[in-house]
CSV table of C-alpha atoms and ligand atoms in Angstrom, one decimal:
chain,number,residue,atom,x,y,z
A,1,UNK,CA,12.9,5.4,5.8
A,2,UNK,CA,9.6,6.9,6.6
A,3,UNK,CA,9.6,9.0,9.6
A,4,UNK,CA,7.7,7.9,12.9
A,5,UNK,CA,5.5,10.4,14.8
A,6,UNK,CA,6.4,13.9,13.8
A,7,UNK,CA,6.3,14.8,17.5
A,8,UNK,CA,7.2,11.6,19.5
A,9,UNK,CA,5.8,12.8,22.8
A,10,UNK,CA,2.4,14.2,21.6
A,11,UNK,CA,1.9,11.6,18.9
A,12,UNK,CA,2.4,8.7,21.5
A,13,UNK,CA,0.1,10.5,23.8
A,14,UNK,CA,-2.7,10.7,21.2
A,15,UNK,CA,-2.2,7.3,19.9
A,16,UNK,CA,-2.5,6.2,23.7
A,17,UNK,CA,-5.7,8.3,24.1
A,18,UNK,CA,-7.1,6.3,21.2
A,19,UNK,CA,-6.1,2.9,22.6
A,20,UNK,CA,-7.1,3.6,26.2
A,21,UNK,CA,-10.6,4.6,24.9
A,22,UNK,CA,-10.6,1.6,22.7
A,23,UNK,CA,-10.0,-0.8,25.4
A,24,UNK,CA,-12.2,1.0,27.9
A,25,UNK,CA,-15.1,1.2,25.4
A,26,UNK,CA,-15.0,-1.9,23.5
A,27,UNK,CA,-16.1,-1.8,19.9
A,28,UNK,CA,-16.5,2.0,19.9
A,29,UNK,CA,-14.5,3.2,16.9
A,30,UNK,CA,-11.6,5.7,17.6
A,31,UNK,CA,-9.8,8.0,15.5
A,32,UNK,CA,-6.1,7.6,15.4
A,33,UNK,CA,-4.5,9.8,13.1
A,34,UNK,CA,-1.3,10.8,14.7
A,35,UNK,CA,1.0,9.3,12.3
A,36,UNK,CA,1.1,10.8,8.9
A,37,UNK,CA,3.2,8.8,6.8
A,38,UNK,CA,3.4,5.1,7.6
A,39,UNK,CA,5.6,3.0,5.5
A,40,UNK,CA,3.9,0.9,2.5
A,41,UNK,CA,1.8,-1.9,4.0
A,42,UNK,CA,1.0,-0.5,7.3
A,43,UNK,CA,-2.2,1.5,8.3
A,44,UNK,CA,-1.7,4.8,10.1
A,45,UNK,CA,-3.5,3.5,13.1
A,46,UNK,CA,-1.8,0.0,13.4
A,47,UNK,CA,1.6,1.9,12.9
A,48,UNK,CA,0.6,4.4,15.5
A,49,UNK,CA,-0.4,1.8,18.0
A,50,UNK,CA,2.9,-0.1,17.6
A,51,UNK,CA,4.9,3.2,18.1
A,52,UNK,CA,2.9,4.1,21.3
A,53,UNK,CA,3.4,0.7,22.9
A,54,UNK,CA,6.2,-1.3,21.7
A,55,UNK,CA,9.8,-0.9,22.6
A,56,UNK,CA,13.0,-2.8,23.5
A,57,UNK,CA,11.1,-4.5,26.4
A,58,UNK,CA,8.3,-6.1,24.3
A,59,UNK,CA,9.2,-8.9,21.9
A,60,UNK,CA,7.1,-8.2,18.7
A,61,UNK,CA,5.8,-10.6,16.0
A,62,UNK,CA,4.8,-9.4,12.6
A,63,UNK,CA,3.9,-10.6,9.2
A,64,UNK,CA,4.9,-7.3,7.6
A,65,UNK,CA,7.8,-7.5,5.3
A,66,UNK,CA,10.3,-5.3,3.5
A,67,UNK,CA,10.4,-1.6,4.3
A,68,UNK,CA,7.4,-2.0,6.8
A,69,UNK,CA,9.2,-4.6,8.7
A,70,UNK,CA,12.3,-2.5,8.8
A,71,UNK,CA,10.3,0.5,9.8
A,72,UNK,CA,8.9,-1.2,12.8
A,73,UNK,CA,12.2,-2.6,14.0
A,74,UNK,CA,13.9,0.9,13.6
A,75,UNK,CA,11.3,2.9,15.2
A,76,UNK,CA,10.2,0.7,18.1
A,77,UNK,CA,13.4,-0.7,18.9
A,78,UNK,CA,11.5,-3.9,19.7
A,79,UNK,CA,13.1,-7.3,19.2
A,80,UNK,CA,11.3,-9.1,16.3
A,81,UNK,CA,10.5,-12.7,17.1
A,82,UNK,CA,9.5,-15.5,14.6
A,83,UNK,CA,7.6,-17.6,17.2
A,84,UNK,CA,4.1,-16.1,17.9
A,85,UNK,CA,3.9,-17.6,21.3
A,86,UNK,CA,6.8,-15.5,22.5
A,87,UNK,CA,5.5,-12.1,21.5
A,88,UNK,CA,4.1,-9.5,23.7
A,89,UNK,CA,2.7,-7.7,20.7
A,90,UNK,CA,1.6,-9.0,17.5
A,91,UNK,CA,0.8,-7.1,14.2
A,92,UNK,CA,-0.9,-9.0,11.7
A,93,UNK,CA,-1.2,-7.5,8.3
A,94,UNK,CA,-2.5,-10.2,6.3
A,95,UNK,CA,-3.6,-13.6,7.8
A,96,UNK,CA,-4.1,-13.3,11.6
A,97,UNK,CA,-2.4,-15.9,13.9
A,98,UNK,CA,-4.8,-18.2,15.7
A,99,UNK,CA,-6.0,-16.6,18.9
A,100,UNK,CA,-5.2,-19.9,20.9
A,101,UNK,CA,-1.5,-19.7,19.6
A,102,UNK,CA,-0.5,-16.5,21.3
A,103,UNK,CA,0.6,-15.9,24.9
A,104,UNK,CA,-2.5,-15.9,27.1
A,105,UNK,CA,-0.7,-15.1,30.4
A,106,UNK,CA,-1.2,-17.1,33.4
A,107,UNK,CA,-4.0,-17.1,36.1
A,108,UNK,CA,-1.7,-15.2,38.5
A,109,UNK,CA,-0.3,-12.8,35.7
A,110,UNK,CA,-3.0,-12.7,33.2
A,111,UNK,CA,-1.5,-9.1,32.3
A,112,UNK,CA,1.3,-10.9,30.6
A,113,UNK,CA,-0.7,-12.1,27.8
A,114,UNK,CA,-0.1,-10.7,24.3
A,115,UNK,CA,-2.0,-8.0,22.5
A,116,UNK,CA,-2.9,-8.6,18.9
A,117,UNK,CA,-3.1,-5.8,16.5
A,118,UNK,CA,-4.9,-6.7,13.2
A,119,UNK,CA,-5.2,-4.8,10.2
A,120,UNK,CA,-8.7,-5.3,8.7
A,121,UNK,CA,-10.5,-4.0,5.6
A,122,UNK,CA,-13.4,-2.0,7.2
A,123,UNK,CA,-14.7,-1.2,10.6
A,124,UNK,CA,-18.4,0.0,11.1
A,125,UNK,CA,-20.0,0.4,14.5
A,126,UNK,CA,-23.6,0.9,13.1
A,127,UNK,CA,-24.5,-2.7,12.8
A,128,UNK,CA,-23.1,-6.2,12.9
A,129,UNK,CA,-22.0,-8.2,16.0
A,130,UNK,CA,-23.5,-7.4,19.5
A,131,UNK,CA,-20.8,-6.5,22.0
A,132,UNK,CA,-21.6,-6.8,25.7
A,133,UNK,CA,-19.3,-6.8,28.8
A,134,UNK,CA,-17.4,-4.3,30.9
A,135,UNK,CA,-17.2,-0.8,29.1
A,136,UNK,CA,-20.3,-1.2,27.4
A,137,UNK,CA,-23.5,0.2,28.8
A,138,UNK,CA,-26.2,-1.6,26.7
A,139,UNK,CA,-24.6,-3.0,23.7
A,140,UNK,CA,-22.2,-1.8,21.1
A,141,UNK,CA,-22.4,-3.0,17.4
A,142,UNK,CA,-19.6,-3.8,15.2
A,143,UNK,CA,-19.0,-5.0,11.7
A,144,UNK,CA,-15.4,-6.1,10.7
A,145,UNK,CA,-14.3,-7.1,7.2
A,146,UNK,CA,-11.0,-8.9,6.8
A,147,UNK,CA,-11.1,-11.2,9.9
A,148,UNK,CA,-11.0,-15.0,9.6
A,149,UNK,CA,-14.6,-16.6,9.3
A,150,UNK,CA,-14.3,-18.2,12.3
A,151,UNK,CA,-13.0,-15.2,14.4
A,152,UNK,CA,-16.2,-15.3,16.7
A,153,UNK,CA,-15.7,-18.9,17.5
A,154,UNK,CA,-12.0,-18.2,18.4
A,155,UNK,CA,-13.1,-15.3,20.5
A,156,UNK,CA,-15.8,-17.2,22.4
A,157,UNK,CA,-13.0,-19.7,23.3
A,158,UNK,CA,-10.7,-16.9,24.3
A,159,UNK,CA,-13.3,-15.7,26.8
A,160,UNK,CA,-13.5,-19.1,28.4
A,161,UNK,CA,-10.0,-18.8,29.7
A,162,UNK,CA,-10.6,-15.6,31.7
A,163,UNK,CA,-8.7,-13.9,33.4
A,164,UNK,CA,-6.2,-15.3,30.9
A,165,UNK,CA,-6.7,-14.3,27.3
A,166,UNK,CA,-5.6,-12.1,24.5
A,167,UNK,CA,-6.7,-8.7,23.8
A,168,UNK,CA,-7.4,-7.4,20.3
A,169,UNK,CA,-7.1,-4.1,18.5
A,170,UNK,CA,-8.7,-3.9,15.1
A,171,UNK,CA,-7.3,-1.2,12.9
A,172,UNK,CA,-8.6,0.0,9.4
A,173,UNK,CA,-6.9,3.2,8.0
A,174,UNK,CA,-6.7,5.9,10.6
A,175,UNK,CA,-9.5,4.1,12.9
A,176,UNK,CA,-9.2,1.5,15.4
A,177,UNK,CA,-11.4,-0.5,17.8
A,178,UNK,CA,-10.6,-2.4,20.9
A,179,UNK,CA,-11.8,-6.0,21.9
A,180,UNK,CA,-10.6,-6.8,25.5
A,181,UNK,CA,-10.9,-10.4,26.8
A,182,UNK,CA,-13.9,-9.5,28.6
A,183,UNK,CA,-16.2,-8.6,25.7
A,184,UNK,CA,-18.8,-11.0,24.6
A,185,UNK,CA,-19.7,-11.2,21.0
A,186,UNK,CA,-23.1,-12.2,19.7
A,187,UNK,CA,-23.5,-12.9,16.1
A,188,UNK,CA,-27.1,-12.2,14.8
A,189,UNK,CA,-28.4,-15.4,13.1
B,1,UNK,CA,20.7,-2.3,12.0
B,2,UNK,CA,20.9,1.4,11.3
B,3,UNK,CA,23.6,3.4,13.2
B,4,UNK,CA,21.0,5.8,14.5
B,5,UNK,CA,19.3,4.9,17.7
B,6,UNK,CA,15.7,3.8,17.5
B,7,UNK,CA,13.1,6.3,18.6
B,8,UNK,CA,11.7,4.3,21.5
B,9,UNK,CA,14.6,4.8,23.7
B,10,UNK,CA,14.8,6.8,26.8
B,11,UNK,CA,15.9,10.4,26.8
B,12,UNK,CA,15.1,11.1,23.2
B,13,UNK,CA,12.7,13.9,23.9
B,14,UNK,CA,11.9,16.4,26.6
B,15,UNK,CA,9.9,15.2,29.5
B,16,UNK,CA,6.3,16.4,29.1
B,17,UNK,CA,4.5,15.7,32.2
B,18,UNK,CA,7.8,14.9,33.9
B,19,UNK,CA,8.1,11.2,33.0
B,20,UNK,CA,10.3,10.0,30.2
B,21,UNK,CA,8.7,8.3,27.2
B,22,UNK,CA,9.9,4.8,28.1
B,23,UNK,CA,8.3,5.1,31.5
B,24,UNK,CA,5.2,6.3,30.2
B,25,UNK,CA,5.0,3.5,27.6
B,26,UNK,CA,5.4,0.9,30.3
B,27,UNK,CA,2.7,2.5,32.6
B,28,UNK,CA,0.4,2.8,29.4
B,29,UNK,CA,0.8,-0.9,28.8
B,30,UNK,CA,-0.1,-1.6,32.4
B,31,UNK,CA,-3.2,0.7,32.1
B,32,UNK,CA,-4.5,-1.2,28.9
B,33,UNK,CA,-4.1,-4.5,30.5
B,34,UNK,CA,-5.8,-3.2,33.8
B,35,UNK,CA,-8.9,-2.2,31.7
B,36,UNK,CA,-8.8,-5.6,30.1
B,37,UNK,CA,-8.9,-7.3,33.5
B,38,UNK,CA,-11.1,-5.1,35.6
B,39,UNK,CA,-10.1,-5.1,39.2
B,40,UNK,CA,-6.8,-7.0,38.8
B,41,UNK,CA,-3.6,-5.4,40.3
B,42,UNK,CA,-0.8,-5.1,37.8
B,43,UNK,CA,2.9,-4.4,38.9
B,44,UNK,CA,4.7,-1.6,37.4
B,45,UNK,CA,8.1,-0.3,37.7
B,46,UNK,CA,7.1,2.9,39.6
B,47,UNK,CA,9.6,5.8,39.3
B,48,UNK,CA,10.7,8.1,42.0
B,49,UNK,CA,8.6,11.2,41.9
B,50,UNK,CA,9.8,14.7,43.3
B,51,UNK,CA,7.1,14.3,46.0
B,52,UNK,CA,7.2,12.0,49.0
B,53,UNK,CA,4.9,8.8,49.2
B,54,UNK,CA,1.6,9.5,50.7
B,55,UNK,CA,1.4,12.4,48.3
B,56,UNK,CA,-0.1,10.3,45.7
B,57,UNK,CA,3.0,9.5,43.6
B,58,UNK,CA,1.1,6.4,42.1
B,59,UNK,CA,-1.8,8.7,41.0
B,60,UNK,CA,0.5,11.2,39.6
B,61,UNK,CA,2.4,8.8,37.5
B,62,UNK,CA,-0.8,7.5,36.1
B,63,UNK,CA,-2.0,11.0,35.3
B,64,UNK,CA,1.4,11.9,33.7
B,65,UNK,CA,1.0,8.8,31.4
B,66,UNK,CA,-2.5,9.8,30.1
B,67,UNK,CA,-2.4,13.5,30.1
B,68,UNK,CA,-2.5,15.4,26.9
B,69,UNK,CA,-2.2,19.2,25.9
B,70,UNK,CA,-5.9,19.5,25.9
B,71,UNK,CA,-6.8,18.0,29.2
B,72,UNK,CA,-8.1,19.9,32.0
B,73,UNK,CA,-6.9,18.6,35.3
B,74,UNK,CA,-8.8,18.8,38.8
B,75,UNK,CA,-7.1,17.5,41.9
B,76,UNK,CA,-9.1,16.8,45.1
B,77,UNK,CA,-7.8,15.8,48.6
B,78,UNK,CA,-10.7,14.8,50.8
B,79,UNK,CA,-13.4,16.6,48.8
B,80,UNK,CA,-11.5,19.8,48.6
B,81,UNK,CA,-9.6,21.4,45.8
B,82,UNK,CA,-7.7,24.0,48.2
B,83,UNK,CA,-5.6,21.8,50.4
B,84,UNK,CA,-1.9,21.8,50.2
B,85,UNK,CA,-1.7,18.4,48.5
B,86,UNK,CA,-4.2,19.2,45.8
B,87,UNK,CA,-2.9,22.7,45.3
B,88,UNK,CA,0.7,21.1,44.9
B,89,UNK,CA,-0.1,18.4,42.6
B,90,UNK,CA,-2.1,20.8,40.3
B,91,UNK,CA,0.8,23.3,40.4
B,92,UNK,CA,3.1,20.3,39.5
B,93,UNK,CA,1.3,19.5,36.5
B,94,UNK,CA,0.6,23.2,35.3
B,95,UNK,CA,4.5,23.4,35.3
B,96,UNK,CA,5.7,20.2,33.8
B,97,UNK,CA,3.0,19.9,31.3
B,98,UNK,CA,1.6,23.3,30.9
B,99,UNK,CA,-2.1,22.1,30.9
B,100,UNK,CA,-5.1,23.9,32.2
B,101,UNK,CA,-6.5,23.1,35.6
B,102,UNK,CA,-9.8,23.6,37.3
B,103,UNK,CA,-11.5,23.2,40.5
B,104,UNK,CA,-15.1,22.5,38.7
B,105,UNK,CA,-15.9,18.9,38.4
B,106,UNK,CA,-17.9,19.7,35.2
B,107,UNK,CA,-14.9,21.2,33.3
B,108,UNK,CA,-12.4,18.4,34.2
B,109,UNK,CA,-11.4,15.9,31.8
B,110,UNK,CA,-9.0,14.2,34.4
B,111,UNK,CA,-9.7,14.2,38.1
B,112,UNK,CA,-7.2,13.0,40.5
B,113,UNK,CA,-8.4,12.2,43.9
B,114,UNK,CA,-7.3,11.0,47.3
B,115,UNK,CA,-10.5,9.9,49.6
B,116,UNK,CA,-13.5,11.0,47.5
B,117,UNK,CA,-15.4,10.7,44.4
B,118,UNK,CA,-17.3,14.0,43.2
B,119,UNK,CA,-21.0,14.2,44.1
B,120,UNK,CA,-21.6,15.5,40.6
B,121,UNK,CA,-22.3,12.6,38.3
B,122,UNK,CA,-19.4,11.9,36.1
B,123,UNK,CA,-19.5,11.8,32.2
B,124,UNK,CA,-18.1,9.6,29.4
B,125,UNK,CA,-15.3,12.3,28.8
B,126,UNK,CA,-13.9,11.9,32.2
B,127,UNK,CA,-11.3,9.8,33.7
B,128,UNK,CA,-10.8,9.5,37.7
B,129,UNK,CA,-7.3,8.7,38.8
B,130,UNK,CA,-7.2,7.4,42.5
B,131,UNK,CA,-4.1,7.7,44.6
B,132,UNK,CA,-4.0,4.4,46.4
B,133,UNK,CA,-1.7,3.7,49.7
B,134,UNK,CA,-2.7,0.1,49.9
B,135,UNK,CA,-3.9,-1.7,46.7
B,136,UNK,CA,-4.1,-5.1,48.2
B,137,UNK,CA,-7.7,-5.7,49.7
B,138,UNK,CA,-6.4,-8.8,51.3
B,139,UNK,CA,-3.4,-7.4,53.1
B,140,UNK,CA,-4.9,-7.4,56.8
B,141,UNK,CA,-5.7,-11.1,56.2
B,142,UNK,CA,-2.8,-12.4,54.3
B,143,UNK,CA,0.6,-10.6,54.6
B,144,UNK,CA,2.3,-12.9,52.0
B,145,UNK,CA,1.9,-11.3,48.6
B,146,UNK,CA,2.5,-14.7,46.8
B,147,UNK,CA,-0.4,-16.2,48.8
B,148,UNK,CA,-2.6,-13.2,47.8
B,149,UNK,CA,-1.9,-13.4,44.1
B,150,UNK,CA,-3.0,-17.1,44.4
B,151,UNK,CA,-6.1,-16.2,46.0
B,152,UNK,CA,-6.9,-13.6,43.4
B,153,UNK,CA,-6.1,-16.0,40.6
B,154,UNK,CA,-8.3,-18.6,42.3
B,155,UNK,CA,-11.0,-16.1,42.8
B,156,UNK,CA,-11.2,-17.6,46.5
B,157,UNK,CA,-12.2,-14.7,48.9
B,158,UNK,CA,-13.7,-17.0,51.5
B,159,UNK,CA,-11.3,-15.6,53.9
B,160,UNK,CA,-12.0,-11.9,53.1
B,161,UNK,CA,-15.8,-12.7,53.7
B,162,UNK,CA,-15.3,-14.1,57.0
B,163,UNK,CA,-13.0,-11.2,58.2
B,164,UNK,CA,-15.4,-8.7,56.9
B,165,UNK,CA,-18.3,-10.6,58.6
B,166,UNK,CA,-16.6,-10.4,61.9
B,167,UNK,CA,-15.8,-6.6,61.5
B,168,UNK,CA,-19.4,-5.9,60.6
B,169,UNK,CA,-20.7,-8.0,63.3
B,170,UNK,CA,-18.6,-5.8,65.8
B,171,UNK,CA,-19.4,-2.5,64.2
B,172,UNK,CA,-23.1,-3.4,63.6
B,173,UNK,CA,-23.3,-2.1,60.0
B,174,UNK,CA,-21.7,-2.4,56.7
B,175,UNK,CA,-20.8,0.8,54.8
B,176,UNK,CA,-19.7,3.2,57.7
B,177,UNK,CA,-16.0,2.6,57.2
B,178,UNK,CA,-13.6,3.7,54.5
B,179,UNK,CA,-11.9,1.4,51.9
B,180,UNK,CA,-14.9,-1.2,52.0
B,181,UNK,CA,-13.8,-3.8,49.5
B,182,UNK,CA,-15.7,-4.4,46.3
B,183,UNK,CA,-16.1,-7.2,43.8
B,184,UNK,CA,-15.4,-6.0,40.1
B,185,UNK,CA,-17.3,-7.4,37.3
B,186,UNK,CA,-18.0,-10.4,39.6
B,187,UNK,CA,-14.5,-11.6,39.5
B,188,UNK,CA,-11.8,-9.6,41.3
B,189,UNK,CA,-12.0,-8.3,44.9
B,190,UNK,CA,-10.5,-4.8,44.9
B,191,UNK,CA,-9.5,-2.0,47.2
B,192,UNK,CA,-11.8,1.1,46.2
B,193,UNK,CA,-8.9,3.4,47.9
B,194,UNK,CA,-9.7,5.1,51.1
B,195,UNK,CA,-13.1,6.5,49.8
B,196,UNK,CA,-16.0,6.4,52.4
B,197,UNK,CA,-18.4,3.6,51.7
B,198,UNK,CA,-20.7,6.4,50.8
B,199,UNK,CA,-18.8,6.8,47.5
B,200,UNK,CA,-18.7,3.1,46.6
B,201,UNK,CA,-21.8,3.1,44.6
B,202,UNK,CA,-20.4,5.8,42.3
B,203,UNK,CA,-18.0,3.2,41.2
B,204,UNK,CA,-20.9,1.0,39.8
B,205,UNK,CA,-21.7,1.3,36.2
B,206,UNK,CA,-20.0,4.8,36.1
B,207,UNK,CA,-19.7,6.4,32.6
B,208,UNK,CA,-16.2,7.4,33.4
B,209,UNK,CA,-12.8,5.5,33.3
B,210,UNK,CA,-11.5,4.7,36.6
B,211,UNK,CA,-7.7,4.2,37.2
B,212,UNK,CA,-5.9,3.5,40.4
B,213,UNK,CA,-2.2,4.0,40.9
B,214,UNK,CA,-0.3,2.8,44.1
B,215,UNK,CA,3.1,4.4,44.1
B,216,UNK,CA,5.0,2.8,47.2
B,217,UNK,CA,3.3,-0.9,46.3
B,218,UNK,CA,3.8,-0.3,42.6
B,219,UNK,CA,0.7,-1.5,41.4
B,220,UNK,CA,-2.0,-0.1,38.7
B,221,UNK,CA,-5.6,-1.4,38.4
B,222,UNK,CA,-8.8,-0.1,36.7
B,223,UNK,CA,-12.5,-0.2,36.5
B,224,UNK,CA,-13.7,0.4,32.8
B,225,UNK,CA,-17.0,2.5,32.4
B,226,UNK,CA,-20.3,0.6,32.7
B,227,UNK,CA,-18.7,-2.1,34.8
B,228,UNK,CA,-20.5,-3.8,37.8
B,229,UNK,CA,-18.8,-2.8,41.2
B,230,UNK,CA,-20.6,-4.4,44.2
B,231,UNK,CA,-19.5,-3.6,47.7
B,232,UNK,CA,-19.1,-6.9,49.7
B,233,UNK,CA,-21.9,-7.6,52.1
B,234,UNK,CA,-24.0,-10.2,53.6
B,235,UNK,CA,-27.7,-11.0,53.5
B,236,UNK,CA,-28.0,-10.2,57.2
B,237,UNK,CA,-25.8,-7.2,57.0
B,238,UNK,CA,-26.4,-5.5,53.8
B,239,UNK,CA,-24.1,-2.8,52.5
B,240,UNK,CA,-25.7,0.7,53.1
B,241,UNK,CA,-23.7,3.8,52.1
B,242,UNK,CA,-23.8,6.1,55.2
B,243,UNK,CA,-23.7,9.9,55.6
B,244,UNK,CA,-24.2,12.0,58.6
B,245,UNK,CA,-27.9,12.7,59.2
B,246,UNK,CA,-27.8,16.4,58.7
B,247,UNK,CA,-28.0,19.1,56.2
B,248,UNK,CA,-25.0,21.0,55.0
B,249,UNK,CA,-24.7,24.4,57.0
B,250,UNK,CA,-23.4,26.1,53.9
B,251,UNK,CA,-25.6,24.9,51.1
B,252,UNK,CA,-28.4,22.9,52.8
B,253,UNK,CA,-27.7,19.6,50.9
B,254,UNK,CA,-29.2,16.7,52.4
B,255,UNK,CA,-27.8,14.2,50.1
B,256,UNK,CA,-24.1,14.9,49.8
B,257,UNK,CA,-21.3,13.5,52.0
B,258,UNK,CA,-20.7,15.8,55.0
B,259,UNK,CA,-17.4,16.5,57.0
B,260,UNK,CA,-18.1,17.3,60.7
B,261,UNK,CA,-16.4,20.5,61.9
B,262,UNK,CA,-15.9,21.5,65.3
B,263,UNK,CA,-17.5,25.0,65.4
B,264,UNK,CA,-16.7,26.5,68.8
B,265,UNK,CA,-14.8,25.8,71.9
B,266,UNK,CA,-17.9,24.4,73.6
B,267,UNK,CA,-17.6,21.3,71.3
B,268,UNK,CA,-20.5,22.5,69.0
B,269,UNK,CA,-20.4,21.0,65.6
B,270,UNK,CA,-21.7,21.8,62.2
B,271,UNK,CA,-21.7,19.8,59.2
B,272,UNK,CA,-20.5,20.9,55.5
B,273,UNK,CA,-20.1,19.2,52.3
B,274,UNK,CA,-16.9,17.4,51.9
B,275,UNK,CA,-16.9,18.2,48.0
B,276,UNK,CA,-16.3,21.8,48.0
B,277,UNK,CA,-17.2,22.3,44.2
B,278,UNK,CA,-20.5,20.7,44.7
B,279,UNK,CA,-21.1,22.9,47.8
B,280,UNK,CA,-20.3,26.0,45.8
B,281,UNK,CA,-22.5,25.0,42.9
B,282,UNK,CA,-25.4,24.2,45.4
B,283,UNK,CA,-24.9,27.9,46.7
B,284,UNK,CA,-25.0,29.5,43.1
B,285,UNK,CA,-28.6,29.9,42.2
C,301,LIG,ZN1,-22.7,22.0,51.1
């Protein structure tokens, strides 16, 4: 079994710093290289995000299999669930579950919604989508390869449920970017 | 399962910044959701801290959950770095986390505060952590927590507006008092903590991350950077941030928030900057 953070305390702190900045500044790409040896199939950033946030209190869904699945169960202690609607954290390494299929919270407890971590092929913040909303002064740009073709449509629907809604963390290699539910995505036509 | 315990269990590592790792994870999860739902109060399992309530245990727990070894911490109480409360909290974190502390706003990466937002404009590299005694902006109107949750869920703040209107009609001016409620991103009514109305505009579209921790009430909420924060007001009583109409007797500032000090036993008064670091900077050529 591959190890977790070489230093659990500072590894989690630096993983959290990347996640907090990602959620506070949507689309702004953060370096997250606290985990040096992720198991096969997991990106360092995605694995670090799970180690930072998930534990026995947080039901977790993932499509990761084999060694990666065992690694997640062992190092986080999170109960793995089959039903995406019951998960507090989801890690998609291949096909992402539909945004509407996860727990969106309730109007009184919107914080109970799931956080979806998606491993994507690439992230680039020089061009692409135009992001606006809280955390963004004018606009941020983001190009993501490896998401479903209709992601922006699903995202627009997610925004209509506010304050309910899922929050997304996009991970590629040692980099990650956040899409909190408040972010508006505009596609250039 | 393996016979070894998983990593993410309590008590597996020493407690950097006092809190155990399980508590930090719980607070960190709350902070991320707070940033995703600006102005919405999120309950958290607050821990007992080695300081009494009123000393900012909510702010201390938020600071402990975000603090890293390279952070530089500033703590202010009112606007000053040298009060017992501010000195104690700085010393606490220097001891339990070994981090650097500062009194200079410009050098700080995390600023824990009670009562003030520094005069010096904040930057993108900074996080403000507010110590909040009462997070619920509706508490004087509606004592039932279940009912306030319902009103926030509906975004129904008509009650708050009626009450505020009555207050303003009595006092004559909006913006003179502390803890003047704000609307965050056009959706949630939020208590800005007991800062003067003068500081409310500093919450609006700030480059910094603003985190709020209420220890006794066990709530965390947040304002992300560059987020609209508007003080509740009315067309016939617009919100105007107020300061005493004097110059600071130490640095001469006519724009900073001033404390009134009784200067002699004849009842003579002088005015000095509440933000001691700002006043010091102004006096340095
Ligand atoms: Zn002064």
